[in-house]
Amino acid sequence: MNKFIALSFLILGLSFYELSGGSDFEPEVRAIKQAPVIETALEEQEPDTPQIAETALAELPRLIPVPLLDVTVEDIEPDPVVEEIVEVIVEAEVEPVVEADMRLVSGSRVNMRAGPGTDYNVLDTLVQGAEVEVLRVDENGWAMLRVETTGAIGWMGEGFLSER
């Protein structure tokens, strides 16, 4: 099997060598036309002469692609979607940064559930002293929380939480 693989690579290599010109291959040399450099015109002039600016301005059209020279700011039509996004951003009221409501589990072993009530499945059991962030509290006394160590989110009775 190894001989077959080596022979295949040898045949492919020789084929590529011959198809690319073999020993008669000569790379094509292309001359690259360079745009005139403004600095060259500036070096030929004496400093502080008005001709420097005129020479630089005369060279500028050759350095900038022609389509860019014909476009003005007035020619560009505003994108309505972008304008709407900018309006929303500008008009948006910035909410003040609020510190997270961090609390500790006060019960010895408390179930964290999938929803606000004992009807929901138990996702995890948190031990006393576990640090959690209270995201919100509903009207029935259930707190939606995020466990600090795992990032898990669930619900627990607010009575099982104490201040840090």
PDB file of C-alpha atoms in Angstrom:
ATOM      1  CA  MET A   1       0.000   0.000   0.000  1.00  0.00           C
ATOM      2  CA  ASN A   2       2.834   2.400   0.882  1.00  0.00           C
ATOM      3  CA  LYS A   3       4.536   1.698  -2.456  1.00  0.00           C
ATOM      4  CA  PHE A   4       1.306   2.505  -4.285  1.00  0.00           C
ATOM      5  CA  ILE A   5       0.929   5.859  -2.473  1.00  0.00           C
ATOM      6  CA  ALA A   6       4.576   6.797  -3.092  1.00  0.00           C
ATOM      7  CA  LEU A   7       4.279   5.828  -6.777  1.00  0.00           C
ATOM      8  CA  SER A   8       1.084   7.897  -7.116  1.00  0.00           C
ATOM      9  CA  PHE A   9       2.781  10.982  -5.662  1.00  0.00           C
ATOM     10  CA  LEU A  10       5.798  10.466  -7.946  1.00  0.00           C
ATOM     11  CA  ILE A  11       3.566  10.284 -11.025  1.00  0.00           C
ATOM     12  CA  LEU A  12       1.579  13.357  -9.960  1.00  0.00           C
ATOM     13  CA  GLY A  13       4.784  15.299  -9.286  1.00  0.00           C
ATOM     14  CA  LEU A  14       6.301  14.445 -12.668  1.00  0.00           C
ATOM     15  CA  SER A  15       3.042  15.292 -14.424  1.00  0.00           C
ATOM     16  CA  PHE A  16       2.860  18.682 -12.729  1.00  0.00           C
ATOM     17  CA  TYR A  17       6.519  19.362 -13.590  1.00  0.00           C
ATOM     18  CA  GLU A  18       6.000  18.597 -17.258  1.00  0.00           C
ATOM     19  CA  LEU A  19       2.668  20.459 -17.547  1.00  0.00           C
ATOM     20  CA  SER A  20       4.204  23.579 -16.012  1.00  0.00           C
ATOM     21  CA  GLY A  21       6.978  23.728 -18.611  1.00  0.00           C
ATOM     22  CA  GLY A  22       9.567  21.355 -17.212  1.00  0.00           C
ATOM     23  CA  SER A  23      13.192  22.351 -17.665  1.00  0.00           C
ATOM     24  CA  ASP A  24      12.244  24.875 -20.392  1.00  0.00           C
ATOM     25  CA  PHE A  25      10.156  26.933 -17.933  1.00  0.00           C
ATOM     26  CA  GLU A  26      11.013  30.633 -17.825  1.00  0.00           C
ATOM     27  CA  PRO A  27       8.988  32.856 -15.505  1.00  0.00           C
ATOM     28  CA  GLU A  28       7.186  35.723 -17.179  1.00  0.00           C
ATOM     29  CA  VAL A  29       8.489  39.066 -16.010  1.00  0.00           C
ATOM     30  CA  ARG A  30       5.925  41.831 -16.025  1.00  0.00           C
ATOM     31  CA  ALA A  31       6.855  45.448 -15.695  1.00  0.00           C
ATOM     32  CA  ILE A  32       4.834  47.186 -13.000  1.00  0.00           C
ATOM     33  CA  LYS A  33       3.903  50.712 -13.895  1.00  0.00           C
ATOM     34  CA  GLN A  34       4.137  52.874 -10.824  1.00  0.00           C
ATOM     35  CA  ALA A  35       2.165  56.018 -10.306  1.00  0.00           C
ATOM     36  CA  PRO A  36       4.300  59.123  -9.934  1.00  0.00           C
ATOM     37  CA  VAL A  37       5.061  59.911  -6.338  1.00  0.00           C
ATOM     38  CA  ILE A  38       4.373  63.407  -5.061  1.00  0.00           C
ATOM     39  CA  GLU A  39       7.444  63.279  -2.828  1.00  0.00           C
ATOM     40  CA  THR A  40       9.708  63.042  -5.916  1.00  0.00           C
ATOM     41  CA  ALA A  41       8.283  66.297  -7.255  1.00  0.00           C
ATOM     42  CA  LEU A  42       8.667  67.880  -3.847  1.00  0.00           C
ATOM     43  CA  GLU A  43      12.324  66.891  -3.521  1.00  0.00           C
ATOM     44  CA  GLU A  44      13.175  68.611  -6.810  1.00  0.00           C
ATOM     45  CA  GLN A  45      11.767  71.954  -5.634  1.00  0.00           C
ATOM     46  CA  GLU A  46      13.261  74.293  -3.109  1.00  0.00           C
ATOM     47  CA  PRO A  47      11.357  74.433   0.152  1.00  0.00           C
ATOM     48  CA  ASP A  48       8.769  77.149   0.769  1.00  0.00           C
ATOM     49  CA  THR A  49       8.051  77.862  -2.886  1.00  0.00           C
ATOM     50  CA  PRO A  50       4.473  78.147  -4.164  1.00  0.00           C
ATOM     51  CA  GLN A  51       5.312  75.772  -7.016  1.00  0.00           C
ATOM     52  CA  ILE A  52       5.445  72.828  -4.611  1.00  0.00           C
ATOM     53  CA  ALA A  53       1.705  72.939  -3.994  1.00  0.00           C
ATOM     54  CA  GLU A  54       0.995  73.393  -7.708  1.00  0.00           C
ATOM     55  CA  THR A  55       3.207  70.415  -8.607  1.00  0.00           C
ATOM     56  CA  ALA A  56       1.603  68.246  -5.923  1.00  0.00           C
ATOM     57  CA  LEU A  57      -1.891  69.206  -7.068  1.00  0.00           C
ATOM     58  CA  ALA A  58      -0.965  68.497 -10.688  1.00  0.00           C
ATOM     59  CA  GLU A  59       0.215  64.981  -9.712  1.00  0.00           C
ATOM     60  CA  LEU A  60      -2.848  64.251  -7.548  1.00  0.00           C
ATOM     61  CA  PRO A  61      -5.319  63.304 -10.343  1.00  0.00           C
ATOM     62  CA  ARG A  62      -2.943  60.585 -11.517  1.00  0.00           C
ATOM     63  CA  LEU A  63      -2.732  59.098  -8.017  1.00  0.00           C
ATOM     64  CA  ILE A  64      -6.465  58.975  -7.250  1.00  0.00           C
ATOM     65  CA  PRO A  65      -8.712  56.695  -9.309  1.00  0.00           C
ATOM     66  CA  VAL A  66     -10.886  58.696 -11.694  1.00  0.00           C
ATOM     67  CA  PRO A  67     -14.302  57.541 -10.366  1.00  0.00           C
ATOM     68  CA  LEU A  68     -13.469  58.982  -6.963  1.00  0.00           C
ATOM     69  CA  LEU A  69     -12.784  62.408  -8.434  1.00  0.00           C
ATOM     70  CA  ASP A  70     -16.260  62.660  -9.955  1.00  0.00           C
ATOM     71  CA  VAL A  71     -18.179  61.906  -6.724  1.00  0.00           C
ATOM     72  CA  THR A  72     -19.172  64.645  -4.326  1.00  0.00           C
ATOM     73  CA  VAL A  73     -20.857  64.412  -0.945  1.00  0.00           C
ATOM     74  CA  GLU A  74     -24.076  65.728  -2.463  1.00  0.00           C
ATOM     75  CA  ASP A  75     -24.099  62.823  -4.967  1.00  0.00           C
ATOM     76  CA  ILE A  76     -24.262  60.201  -2.216  1.00  0.00           C
ATOM     77  CA  GLU A  77     -27.836  59.350  -1.286  1.00  0.00           C
ATOM     78  CA  PRO A  78     -28.396  58.503   2.379  1.00  0.00           C
ATOM     79  CA  ASP A  79     -29.507  54.988   3.212  1.00  0.00           C
ATOM     80  CA  PRO A  80     -32.932  55.154   4.927  1.00  0.00           C
ATOM     81  CA  VAL A  81     -32.215  52.047   7.020  1.00  0.00           C
ATOM     82  CA  VAL A  82     -28.974  53.523   8.347  1.00  0.00           C
ATOM     83  CA  GLU A  83     -30.694  56.840   9.079  1.00  0.00           C
ATOM     84  CA  GLU A  84     -33.439  55.031  11.020  1.00  0.00           C
ATOM     85  CA  ILE A  85     -30.877  53.114  13.080  1.00  0.00           C
ATOM     86  CA  VAL A  86     -29.010  56.325  13.865  1.00  0.00           C
ATOM     87  CA  GLU A  87     -32.274  58.013  14.948  1.00  0.00           C
ATOM     88  CA  VAL A  88     -33.108  55.113  17.266  1.00  0.00           C
ATOM     89  CA  ILE A  89     -29.636  55.225  18.812  1.00  0.00           C
ATOM     90  CA  VAL A  90     -29.722  58.983  19.290  1.00  0.00           C
ATOM     91  CA  GLU A  91     -33.244  59.003  20.725  1.00  0.00           C
ATOM     92  CA  ALA A  92     -32.683  56.009  23.021  1.00  0.00           C
ATOM     93  CA  GLU A  93     -32.684  56.835  26.668  1.00  0.00           C
ATOM     94  CA  VAL A  94     -29.649  55.486  28.437  1.00  0.00           C
ATOM     95  CA  GLU A  95     -30.557  53.572  31.572  1.00  0.00           C
ATOM     96  CA  PRO A  96     -28.326  54.138  34.567  1.00  0.00           C
ATOM     97  CA  VAL A  97     -26.058  51.284  35.534  1.00  0.00           C
ATOM     98  CA  VAL A  98     -27.619  49.373  38.419  1.00  0.00           C
ATOM     99  CA  GLU A  99     -25.589  47.147  40.697  1.00  0.00           C
ATOM    100  CA  ALA A 100     -26.550  43.506  40.684  1.00  0.00           C
ATOM    101  CA  ASP A 101     -28.812  42.356  43.537  1.00  0.00           C
ATOM    102  CA  MET A 102     -26.471  39.762  45.051  1.00  0.00           C
ATOM    103  CA  ARG A 103     -27.822  37.541  47.861  1.00  0.00           C
ATOM    104  CA  LEU A 104     -26.958  34.362  49.727  1.00  0.00           C
ATOM    105  CA  VAL A 105     -29.029  31.193  50.069  1.00  0.00           C
ATOM    106  CA  SER A 106     -30.126  31.057  53.718  1.00  0.00           C
ATOM    107  CA  GLY A 107     -31.667  27.546  53.818  1.00  0.00           C
ATOM    108  CA  SER A 108     -29.486  24.464  54.302  1.00  0.00           C
ATOM    109  CA  ARG A 109     -30.579  22.842  50.982  1.00  0.00           C
ATOM    110  CA  VAL A 110     -32.994  24.758  48.748  1.00  0.00           C
ATOM    111  CA  ASN A 111     -34.428  23.616  45.404  1.00  0.00           C
ATOM    112  CA  MET A 112     -33.928  25.906  42.408  1.00  0.00           C
ATOM    113  CA  ARG A 113     -36.827  25.318  40.029  1.00  0.00           C
ATOM    114  CA  ALA A 114     -37.569  25.851  36.323  1.00  0.00           C
ATOM    115  CA  GLY A 115     -40.417  28.255  37.089  1.00  0.00           C
ATOM    116  CA  PRO A 116     -42.043  30.299  39.861  1.00  0.00           C
ATOM    117  CA  GLY A 117     -43.814  27.580  41.844  1.00  0.00           C
ATOM    118  CA  THR A 118     -43.512  24.108  43.306  1.00  0.00           C
ATOM    119  CA  ASP A 119     -45.214  22.659  40.210  1.00  0.00           C
ATOM    120  CA  TYR A 120     -42.023  23.215  38.178  1.00  0.00           C
ATOM    121  CA  ASN A 121     -39.135  20.730  37.907  1.00  0.00           C
ATOM    122  CA  VAL A 122     -36.144  21.021  40.231  1.00  0.00           C
ATOM    123  CA  LEU A 123     -33.082  22.151  38.261  1.00  0.00           C
ATOM    124  CA  ASP A 124     -30.563  22.158  41.107  1.00  0.00           C
ATOM    125  CA  THR A 125     -30.316  22.109  44.875  1.00  0.00           C
ATOM    126  CA  LEU A 126     -28.343  25.023  46.335  1.00  0.00           C
ATOM    127  CA  VAL A 127     -26.621  24.790  49.701  1.00  0.00           C
ATOM    128  CA  GLN A 128     -26.537  27.425  52.421  1.00  0.00           C
ATOM    129  CA  GLY A 129     -24.207  30.326  51.602  1.00  0.00           C
ATOM    130  CA  ALA A 130     -24.376  29.894  47.798  1.00  0.00           C
ATOM    131  CA  GLU A 131     -24.102  33.308  46.142  1.00  0.00           C
ATOM    132  CA  VAL A 132     -26.833  34.193  43.637  1.00  0.00           C
ATOM    133  CA  GLU A 133     -27.867  37.255  41.645  1.00  0.00           C
ATOM    134  CA  VAL A 134     -31.564  38.061  41.884  1.00  0.00           C
ATOM    135  CA  LEU A 135     -32.800  39.023  38.420  1.00  0.00           C
ATOM    136  CA  ARG A 136     -36.404  39.776  39.430  1.00  0.00           C
ATOM    137  CA  VAL A 137     -39.044  38.943  42.014  1.00  0.00           C
ATOM    138  CA  ASP A 138     -42.651  38.227  41.045  1.00  0.00           C
ATOM    139  CA  GLU A 139     -45.767  39.222  42.976  1.00  0.00           C
ATOM    140  CA  ASN A 140     -46.026  35.773  44.633  1.00  0.00           C
ATOM    141  CA  GLY A 141     -42.569  35.980  46.258  1.00  0.00           C
ATOM    142  CA  TRP A 142     -40.636  33.848  43.779  1.00  0.00           C
ATOM    143  CA  ALA A 143     -37.217  35.167  42.781  1.00  0.00           C
ATOM    144  CA  MET A 144     -35.665  34.512  39.393  1.00  0.00           C
ATOM    145  CA  LEU A 145     -31.953  34.133  40.028  1.00  0.00           C
ATOM    146  CA  ARG A 146     -28.608  33.305  38.457  1.00  0.00           C
ATOM    147  CA  VAL A 147     -26.153  31.119  40.373  1.00  0.00           C
ATOM    148  CA  GLU A 148     -22.817  32.954  40.586  1.00  0.00           C
ATOM    149  CA  THR A 149     -20.590  29.876  40.253  1.00  0.00           C
ATOM    150  CA  THR A 150     -22.375  28.028  37.420  1.00  0.00           C
ATOM    151  CA  GLY A 151     -24.385  30.745  35.667  1.00  0.00           C
ATOM    152  CA  ALA A 152     -27.507  28.547  35.864  1.00  0.00           C
ATOM    153  CA  ILE A 153     -30.807  30.452  35.938  1.00  0.00           C
ATOM    154  CA  GLY A 154     -33.851  29.294  37.888  1.00  0.00           C
ATOM    155  CA  TRP A 155     -36.499  30.220  40.469  1.00  0.00           C
ATOM    156  CA  MET A 156     -36.516  30.041  44.243  1.00  0.00           C
ATOM    157  CA  GLY A 157     -38.726  31.304  47.030  1.00  0.00           C
ATOM    158  CA  GLU A 158     -37.477  34.758  48.081  1.00  0.00           C
ATOM    159  CA  GLY A 159     -37.808  33.745  51.740  1.00  0.00           C
ATOM    160  CA  PHE A 160     -34.808  31.409  51.305  1.00  0.00           C
ATOM    161  CA  LEU A 161     -32.522  34.306  50.321  1.00  0.00           C
ATOM    162  CA  SER A 162     -30.698  36.737  52.607  1.00  0.00           C
ATOM    163  CA  GLU A 163     -28.625  39.882  52.039  1.00  0.00           C
ATOM    164  CA  ARG A 164     -24.867  39.445  51.636  1.00  0.00           C
TER     165      ARG A 164
END
